[in-house]
C-alpha positions as MATLAB code, in Angstrom:
seq = 'MTVTATSAGAQGQLPPQAAPAARGRRLLRLVPAAAAGLSGLLLYVSFPPRTLWWLALPAFAGFGWVLRGRGWKAGLGLGYLFGLGFLLPLLVWTGVEVGPGPWLALVAIEALFVALVGAGVAAVSRLPGWPVWAAAVWIAGEAARARVPFHGFPWGKIAFGQADGVFLPLAAVGGTPVLGFAVVLCGFGLYEIVRLAVDRRRTGTVRRAAAAVGLLGVAVPVVGAVAARPLVSDKAEDGTATVAVIQGNVPRLGLDFNSQRRAVLDYHARETERLAAEVKAGKVAKPDFVLWPENSSDIDPFANPDARAVIDTAAKAIGAPISVGGVVERDGKLFNEQILWDPVKGPVDTYDKRQIQPFGEYLPLRSLIGAINSNWTSMVRQDFSRGTEPGVFTMDGAKVGLVTCYEAAFDWTVRSEVQDGAQLISVPSNNATFDRSEMTYQQLAMSRVRAVEHSRTVTVPVTSGVSAIIMPDGRITQKTGMFVADSLVQKVPLRSSRTPATQLGILPEIALVLVAAGGLGWAVGAGLRARRAGDA';
ca = [
      -0.034   -0.028    0.037;
       1.268    3.505   -0.913;
       0.791    6.252    1.569;
       0.932    9.849    0.259;
       1.604   12.526    2.923;
       1.334   16.169    1.942;
       3.255   18.504    4.148;
       2.184   22.120    4.954;
       5.344   23.247    3.022;
       4.345   21.276   -0.050;
       1.015   23.095   -0.011;
       2.858   26.422    0.098;
       2.029   27.207    3.746;
       4.478   27.981    6.471;
       5.067   25.578    9.319;
       3.064   26.692   12.320;
       6.169   27.879   14.225;
       7.184   30.038   11.357;
       3.938   31.933   10.991;
       4.429   34.329   14.003;
       7.867   35.220   12.760;
       6.520   36.172    9.341;
       3.779   38.248   10.821;
       6.384   40.032   13.063;
       8.508   40.810    9.942;
       5.487   42.219    8.229;
       4.673   44.384   11.164;
       8.269   45.547   11.397;
       7.991   46.783    7.793;
       5.218   49.059    8.941;
       7.275   50.713   11.691;
       8.999   53.246    9.436;
       5.623   54.333    7.927;
       4.086   54.772   11.351;
       7.199   56.554   12.724;
       7.080   58.955    9.710;
       3.405   59.812   10.260;
       3.987   60.225   14.063;
       7.072   62.440   13.533;
       4.908   64.644   11.329;
       2.323   64.904   14.045;
       4.991   65.692   16.595;
       6.129   68.557   14.345;
       2.528   69.871   14.318;
       2.306   69.808   18.122;
       5.423   72.031   18.256;
       3.437   74.874   16.452;
       1.199   77.613   18.087;
      -0.927   77.943   19.997;
       1.219   75.548   21.947;
       4.697   76.771   23.031;
       6.319   73.357   22.583;
       8.796   74.687   19.916;
      11.506   72.211   20.980;
       9.373   69.273   19.796;
      10.531   70.129   16.209;
      13.931   68.679   17.049;
      12.804   65.144   17.952;
      10.303   65.398   14.990;
      13.126   65.846   12.562;
      15.271   63.294   14.380;
      12.567   60.754   13.795;
      12.215   61.835   10.184;
      16.039   61.410    9.772;
      15.777   57.894   11.310;
      13.053   56.667    8.852;
      14.759   58.082    5.840;
      18.578   57.467    6.366;
      19.972   54.915    3.970;
      16.760   54.309    2.091;
      16.090   54.609   -1.678;
      14.349   57.634   -3.183;
      11.123   55.702   -3.731;
      10.818   54.755   -0.119;
      11.781   58.283    0.801;
       8.938   59.614   -1.353;
       6.303   57.550    0.446;
       7.688   58.187    3.946;
       7.972   61.868    3.121;
       4.353   61.994    2.118;
       3.313   60.309    5.386;
       5.431   62.817    7.343;
       3.744   65.634    5.388;
       0.202   64.253    6.092;
       0.981   63.875    9.759;
       2.103   67.498    9.996;
      -0.252   69.296    7.534;
      -3.547   67.519    8.179;
      -4.006   68.822   11.737;
      -2.155   72.091   11.009;
      -4.448   73.185    8.276;
      -7.745   71.807    9.539;
      -8.979   75.435    9.884;
      -9.165   75.726    6.091;
     -12.229   73.466    6.192;
     -14.072   75.150    9.113;
     -16.711   76.798    6.976;
     -16.447   75.066    3.559;
     -16.233   71.426    4.625;
     -13.536   68.776    4.533;
     -13.133   68.578    0.785;
     -10.965   71.764    0.232;
      -8.989   70.982    3.450;
      -8.172   67.485    2.351;
      -7.329   68.684   -1.215;
      -5.040   71.312    0.020;
      -3.174   68.911    2.403;
      -2.890   66.280   -0.416;
      -1.260   68.765   -2.667;
       1.035   70.425   -0.117;
       2.204   67.031    1.214;
       3.552   66.262   -2.248;
       6.274   68.812   -1.610;
       7.120   67.102    1.585;
       7.263   63.738   -0.290;
       9.729   65.163   -2.759;
      11.749   66.460    0.186;
      11.670   63.009    1.663;
      13.004   61.507   -1.562;
      15.744   64.092   -1.558;
      16.692   63.493    2.129;
      16.927   59.846    1.431;
      19.154   60.449   -1.484;
      21.699   62.720    0.399;
      21.541   60.603    3.586;
      24.508   58.381    2.383;
      26.743   61.412    1.899;
      29.396   62.540    4.353;
      27.872   65.349    6.443;
      24.364   64.351    5.412;
      22.492   66.457    8.033;
      23.664   69.686    6.360;
      22.626   68.502    2.941;
      19.242   67.104    4.241;
      18.395   70.325    6.070;
      19.095   72.395    2.943;
      16.845   70.035    0.972;
      14.033   70.759    3.444;
      14.422   74.552    2.942;
      14.490   74.093   -0.843;
      11.162   72.213   -0.473;
       9.807   75.151    1.525;
      11.053   77.652   -1.139;
       9.194   75.719   -3.821;
       6.011   75.447   -1.715;
       6.031   79.239   -1.162;
       5.946   79.856   -4.936;
       3.841   77.161   -6.618;
       1.090   76.437   -7.400;
      -1.003   79.663   -7.618;
       1.812   81.886   -6.249;
       2.541   79.486   -3.385;
       1.331   78.623    0.078;
       4.168   78.946    2.726;
       1.880   78.211    5.735;
       3.665   75.791    7.949;
       7.248   76.915    7.320;
       9.360   75.652   10.199;
      10.383   79.145   11.245;
       6.717   79.972   12.028;
       6.688   77.362   14.783;
       9.732   79.004   16.569;
       8.328   82.331   17.922;
       8.912   81.131   21.495;
      12.153   79.200   20.787;
      15.858   79.774   21.434;
      16.573   79.867   17.709;
      14.369   82.957   17.009;
      17.332   85.478   16.829;
      18.501   83.736   13.667;
      15.464   85.278   11.893;
      17.441   88.523   12.085;
      20.407   86.912   10.463;
      18.885   85.389    7.311;
      15.106   85.365    7.678;
      12.869   82.384    7.807;
      15.118   80.249    5.580;
      18.037   80.449    7.998;
      15.924   80.049   11.071;
      14.169   77.010    9.559;
      17.459   75.557    8.368;
      18.937   75.837   11.901;
      16.036   73.968   13.463;
      15.992   71.154   10.833;
      19.808   70.784   11.025;
      19.660   70.560   14.736;
      16.995   67.787   14.593;
      18.932   65.778   12.013;
      22.163   66.251   13.956;
      20.440   65.017   17.073;
      19.432   61.787   15.314;
      23.093   61.447   14.039;
      24.432   61.612   17.565;
      21.999   59.050   18.831;
      22.659   56.767   15.929;
      26.498   56.880   16.389;
      26.086   56.399   20.155;
      24.046   53.161   19.527;
      26.541   52.090   16.892;
      29.458   52.618   19.359;
      27.796   50.395   21.951;
      27.276   47.671   19.350;
      30.618   47.800   17.713;
      32.937   49.439   20.185;
      34.198   51.851   17.539;
      33.670   55.575   17.020;
      33.355   57.209   13.620;
      34.970   60.523   14.509;
      34.087   62.507   11.215;
      30.476   61.507   11.461;
      30.323   62.230   15.182;
      31.902   65.688   14.630;
      29.134   66.384   11.997;
      26.369   65.361   14.352;
      27.816   67.437   17.306;
      28.246   70.408   15.061;
      24.729   70.000   13.673;
      23.375   70.481   17.124;
      25.948   73.005   18.482;
      26.266   75.475   15.605;
      22.534   76.449   15.440;
      22.451   76.884   19.215;
      25.644   78.936   19.272;
      24.633   80.893   16.255;
      21.340   81.813   17.858;
      23.155   83.024   21.007;
      25.573   84.969   18.897;
      22.772   86.654   16.983;
      21.083   87.858   20.140;
      22.537   91.327   19.955;
      20.638   91.869   16.709;
      17.403   91.676   18.662;
      16.527   94.978   20.209;
      13.383   96.903   21.250;
      15.094  100.283   21.684;
      13.652  103.281   19.923;
      15.802  104.649   17.118;
      13.459  107.265   15.616;
      11.483  108.238   18.651;
       8.192  106.555   19.656;
       4.613  106.648   18.545;
       1.427  105.977   20.412;
      -0.556  103.570   18.333;
      -4.202  102.417   18.722;
      -5.313   99.015   17.418;
      -9.123   98.606   16.994;
     -10.959   95.284   17.077;
     -14.567   96.027   16.359;
     -15.818   92.358   16.272;
     -18.383   90.977   13.784;
     -22.135   90.298   14.289;
     -21.761   86.522   13.543;
     -19.048   83.924   12.911;
     -18.571   82.211    9.537;
     -18.514   83.058    5.791;
     -21.829   84.956    5.965;
     -20.345   87.658    8.285;
     -20.024   89.677    5.153;
     -23.858   89.865    4.742;
     -23.696   92.204    7.730;
     -21.073   94.523    6.165;
     -22.624   97.702    7.518;
     -22.726   96.231   10.932;
     -19.000   95.427   10.811;
     -18.224   98.949    9.740;
     -20.379  100.339   12.497;
     -18.772   98.146   15.147;
     -15.297   99.475   14.245;
     -16.440  103.050   14.125;
     -18.277  102.606   17.527;
     -15.204  101.095   19.167;
     -13.044  103.969   17.862;
     -15.616  106.564   19.265;
     -15.620  104.721   22.582;
     -11.843  104.977   22.604;
     -12.043  108.700   21.751;
     -14.409  109.218   24.759;
     -11.880  107.515   27.035;
      -9.103  109.719   25.657;
     -11.189  112.852   26.307;
     -11.852  111.600   29.798;
      -8.141  111.279   30.389;
      -8.292  107.492   30.995;
      -6.188  106.557   27.878;
      -3.361  108.390   26.056;
      -4.254  109.981   22.766;
      -3.035  107.876   19.939;
      -0.991  109.383   17.177;
      -2.729  107.134   14.643;
      -5.236  104.345   14.568;
      -5.208  100.937   12.780;
      -8.250   99.168   11.743;
      -8.298   95.540   10.430;
      -8.752   94.085    7.021;
     -12.458   94.214    5.808;
     -13.389   96.677    8.570;
     -15.342   98.449    5.785;
     -16.443   96.037    3.029;
     -18.731   98.813    1.900;
     -16.680  100.960   -0.572;
     -16.435  104.388    1.076;
     -15.543  105.959   -2.341;
     -18.817  104.807   -3.772;
     -21.104  104.924   -0.727;
     -21.623  108.332    1.032;
     -23.057  106.592    4.105;
     -19.907  104.535    4.641;
     -17.730  107.549    4.080;
     -19.675  109.586    6.688;
     -19.306  106.798    9.314;
     -15.518  106.560    8.814;
     -15.149  110.378    8.672;
     -17.077  110.754   11.978;
     -14.838  108.217   13.700;
     -11.683  109.821   12.413;
     -12.784  113.271   13.583;
     -13.884  111.849   17.026;
     -10.409  110.346   17.654;
      -8.614  113.257   16.022;
      -6.026  111.029   14.387;
      -5.403  109.329   10.950;
      -6.846  105.883   10.577;
      -5.789  102.988    8.310;
      -9.136  101.537    7.131;
      -9.399   98.094    5.584;
     -11.819   98.340    2.713;
     -13.168   96.516   -0.322;
     -12.950   98.970   -3.226;
     -14.020   98.760   -6.853;
     -12.070  100.898   -9.326;
     -12.257  100.801  -13.135;
     -14.281   97.613  -12.921;
     -11.619   95.910  -10.697;
     -11.983   94.795   -7.153;
      -9.241   95.502   -4.613;
      -8.577   94.497   -1.016;
      -7.425   97.953    0.035;
      -6.105   99.839    3.036;
      -7.178  103.460    3.092;
      -5.277  106.149    4.893;
      -8.043  108.369    6.329;
      -7.154  111.830    7.569;
      -9.517  113.381   10.142;
      -9.468  116.684    8.080;
      -8.761  115.725    4.477;
     -10.439  112.331    4.371;
      -8.831  109.558    2.297;
      -5.243  110.647    1.226;
      -3.393  107.372    0.318;
      -4.166  103.692   -0.354;
      -2.433  100.305   -0.449;
      -3.794   97.446   -2.516;
      -3.114   93.939   -1.326;
      -0.509   92.298   -3.624;
      -0.479   88.658   -2.475;
      -4.079   87.679   -2.699;
      -5.456   84.403   -1.553;
      -6.415   81.636   -4.150;
      -9.919   80.230   -3.677;
     -10.667   83.000   -1.209;
      -9.976   86.295   -3.003;
      -9.666   84.863   -6.559;
     -10.593   81.559   -8.232;
      -7.864   79.962  -10.298;
      -9.066   77.840  -13.183;
     -12.555   79.240  -12.723;
     -14.270   77.551  -15.623;
     -12.904   74.099  -14.672;
     -13.697   74.389  -11.024;
     -17.182   75.791  -11.775;
     -17.831   72.683  -13.848;
     -16.842   70.569  -10.914;
     -18.495   72.468   -8.084;
     -20.653   75.513   -8.755;
     -20.526   76.481   -5.023;
     -17.001   77.732   -5.385;
     -17.879   80.115   -8.223;
     -20.851   81.435   -6.255;
     -18.693   82.168   -3.234;
     -15.982   83.877   -5.258;
     -18.178   85.737   -7.705;
     -15.580   88.316   -8.760;
     -11.820   87.941   -8.551;
      -9.821   90.480   -6.656;
      -7.052   92.243   -8.519;
      -3.442   92.382   -7.298;
      -1.785   95.631   -6.156;
       1.726   96.430   -7.648;
       3.321   98.748   -5.174;
       4.466   98.458   -1.478;
       2.219  100.237    1.047;
       3.949  102.584    3.471;
       1.615  105.185    4.981;
       3.023  108.341    6.635;
       0.856  108.611    9.768;
       1.610  111.543   11.994;
       5.202  111.453   10.803;
       5.702  107.674   11.302;
       6.227  105.361    8.429;
       3.806  102.443    8.771;
       4.201   99.539    6.426;
       1.035   97.536    5.540;
       1.093   93.803    5.170;
      -2.445   92.552    4.744;
      -3.361   89.277    6.469;
      -2.292   86.390    4.183;
       0.669   88.461    2.984;
       2.396   88.000    6.359;
       3.272   84.388    5.353;
       5.362   85.581    2.462;
       8.930   86.803    3.023;
       9.084   89.309    0.105;
       5.855   91.175    1.088;
       7.065   91.987    4.489;
      10.657   92.747    3.444;
       9.532   95.119    0.721;
       7.711   97.433    3.239;
      10.876   97.618    5.437;
      13.067   98.311    2.404;
      10.660  101.020    1.380;
      11.230  102.838    4.705;
       8.642  101.383    7.127;
       9.507  102.172   10.796;
       6.611   99.987   11.993;
       4.649   97.127   10.419;
       0.893   96.641   10.681;
      -0.695   93.357    9.701;
      -4.479   94.084    9.384;
      -6.387   90.818    9.198;
      -9.758   89.288    9.114;
     -10.095   85.829   10.723;
     -13.830   85.886   11.278;
     -14.359   83.162    8.646;
     -12.289   80.710   10.584;
     -14.243   80.500   13.793;
     -12.160   79.872   16.960;
      -9.585   77.676   15.197;
      -5.799   77.796   15.600;
      -5.415   79.883   12.449;
      -5.267   83.219   14.300;
      -2.623   81.987   16.674;
      -0.495   80.482   13.750;
      -0.731   83.859   11.947;
       0.118   85.791   15.155;
       3.334   83.677   15.486;
       4.256   84.641   11.943;
       4.016   88.332   12.865;
       6.186   87.685   15.939;
       8.912   86.090   13.676;
       8.547   89.116   11.300;
       9.115   91.556   14.209;
      12.490   89.937   14.952;
      13.393   89.297   11.333;
      13.276   93.011   10.589;
      13.553   94.520   14.020;
      10.252   96.367   13.807;
       7.277   96.764   16.088;
       4.403   94.817   14.532;
       0.774   95.606   15.181;
      -1.990   93.073   14.394;
      -5.471   94.649   14.136;
      -8.014   91.876   13.512;
     -11.841   92.082   13.042;
     -12.617   89.339   15.622;
      -9.250   88.466   17.380;
      -6.637   87.902   18.402;
      -5.356   91.489   17.887;
      -1.937   92.295   19.300;
       0.951   94.649   19.700;
       4.343   92.964   19.262;
       7.716   94.512   20.183;
      10.796   94.291   17.778;
      12.078   91.440   19.969;
       9.042   89.310   19.299;
       7.332   89.835   22.631;
       3.552   90.303   22.729;
       2.849   93.213   25.112;
      -0.858   93.457   24.629;
      -3.565   91.342   22.983;
      -7.306   91.042   22.873;
      -9.559   87.948   23.266;
     -11.482   86.459   20.415;
     -14.900   87.730   19.208;
     -14.981   90.663   21.500;
     -14.912   94.464   20.753;
     -11.672   95.946   22.134;
      -8.894   98.399   21.533;
      -5.264   98.506   22.451;
      -3.210  101.652   22.919;
       0.470  101.701   23.538;
       3.624  103.812   23.020;
       5.906  101.790   20.779;
       9.476  102.251   19.380;
      10.020  103.350   15.813;
      13.181  101.881   14.175;
      14.895  102.421   10.873;
      18.099  100.239   11.031;
      18.115   97.183    8.842;
      18.971   93.711   10.002;
      21.233   91.408    7.907;
      18.013   89.513    6.962;
      16.482   92.756    5.529;
      19.709   93.659    3.682;
      20.462   90.180    2.372;
      16.888   89.600    1.153;
      16.496   86.374   -0.862;
      20.179   85.607   -0.893;
      20.193   83.218    2.132;
      17.374   81.151    0.585;
      19.183   81.014   -2.772;
      22.336   79.826   -1.070;
      20.514   77.054    0.741;
      18.758   75.920   -2.372;
      22.171   75.774   -4.138;
      23.499   73.713   -1.190;
      20.586   71.305   -1.660;
      21.196   71.081   -5.361;
      24.821   70.418   -4.817;
      24.028   67.590   -2.377;
      21.464   66.034   -4.669;
      23.875   66.245   -7.628;
      26.593   64.601   -5.570;
      24.211   61.793   -4.455;
      22.941   61.166   -8.009;
      26.441   61.106   -9.326;
      27.564   58.695   -6.603;
      24.701   56.417   -7.373;
      25.450   56.333  -11.089;
      29.038   55.502  -10.449;
      28.157   52.679   -8.131;
      25.804   51.301  -10.677;
      28.327   51.376  -13.454;
      30.846   49.719  -11.155;
      28.275   46.991  -10.447;
      27.556   46.493  -14.085;
      31.297   46.166  -14.733;
];
């Protein structure tokens, strides 16, 4: 009799004792993906309104761990997961009033830039001194994200999470690119130190060159920040000015707050007149000039006599020039405009917002998007036009540079005002459409970084909060709550000296992009040479 025995192996199945090991190996392969997403989430937690700026360092250490030594394809996927972990919670406010669709679409697109950075970091991770090359690659990714598509979206630059951190003085050295580079370099350097320490325990040997790179990657940014501290000052150079910031509040939250445009204007005029009464009673110092927020008069005061009369009455009551945020139609074009309103002469100067917001103030690819979702075209019925010139108002002798809301995220818009003579910067904003989300705190942190970057007092008048006054050293000295009517009055320093960041302009960013390109070129060349040697 013939007996046929079919083993589990013959049937293509693993022996029972091997199955757990196989499952363990599969789970281990998921560890880098999970670590990439969690590292991105850790980076998000380092951003305002939290003051956990130092969490950016372990976040990039974890990012370095999952990418080092991997191929570019793995780096692409892991980078995308890191980007999702970071940007999904960071940008959730973009879907507060319009639903999750636009939020998820924005994150999916922006995370592609982080994916490309992941591929680049993986490529340079085999080079000597890789933390330097990798940090430069990250900044190159930020530079690209700040320019494309639709003129860019730099929200989430690493520098904007460091308003409370020890690295902040580096903003005065080379702006947001240098500040961000220092943070990322420190994170990658931290990972390199840990990696070499573990390797030493395992092998008993020390790779001195690599250890030196890791140590310098941590030490140089910290020492550089300490050395840059003298660049940060809140001393007056051109005297002082007493400034008033008005937050009038809005009748309701959400996108439909604009349906109450007259109420919004009246609220800001009323708060200004209330302040004027306190000045007359001797309770508050008389301001030299007054700053209203973006969209404080969505009724065009040039075309509507009633709106003009309301603003004129408020200006006469306070007896000081007011910068009014208006929506103005001129020659068939719509502008988001700041209007300098003199209490005697009326409107005497204007600034038209130059960096307008896609899908909020204009609709790219209008016909295509309208075919997909007509709601978008109904929300943005007419595109705003772009201004072309910097906006520096002379208000009671002080030079006030205007940077309207979304513009604060862009290096060039703020820098141009200072280069045009601004002694103080104002960032009039409207956050009423974003409810009580983290957006206003993220934007406030940007203004704090800009204050140090250019050594200027920065005021932030907002329709519904948080409005604030920020010293040139980045300190917030006064701020309002959210969705309350309030005013802030303070004597602030006027400054005219220029930091290295203001003078160098875009050059530090160009230099770091070239470093990234050099590292990537070296990595690609080394890979090609290794492949040819293998073929031979």
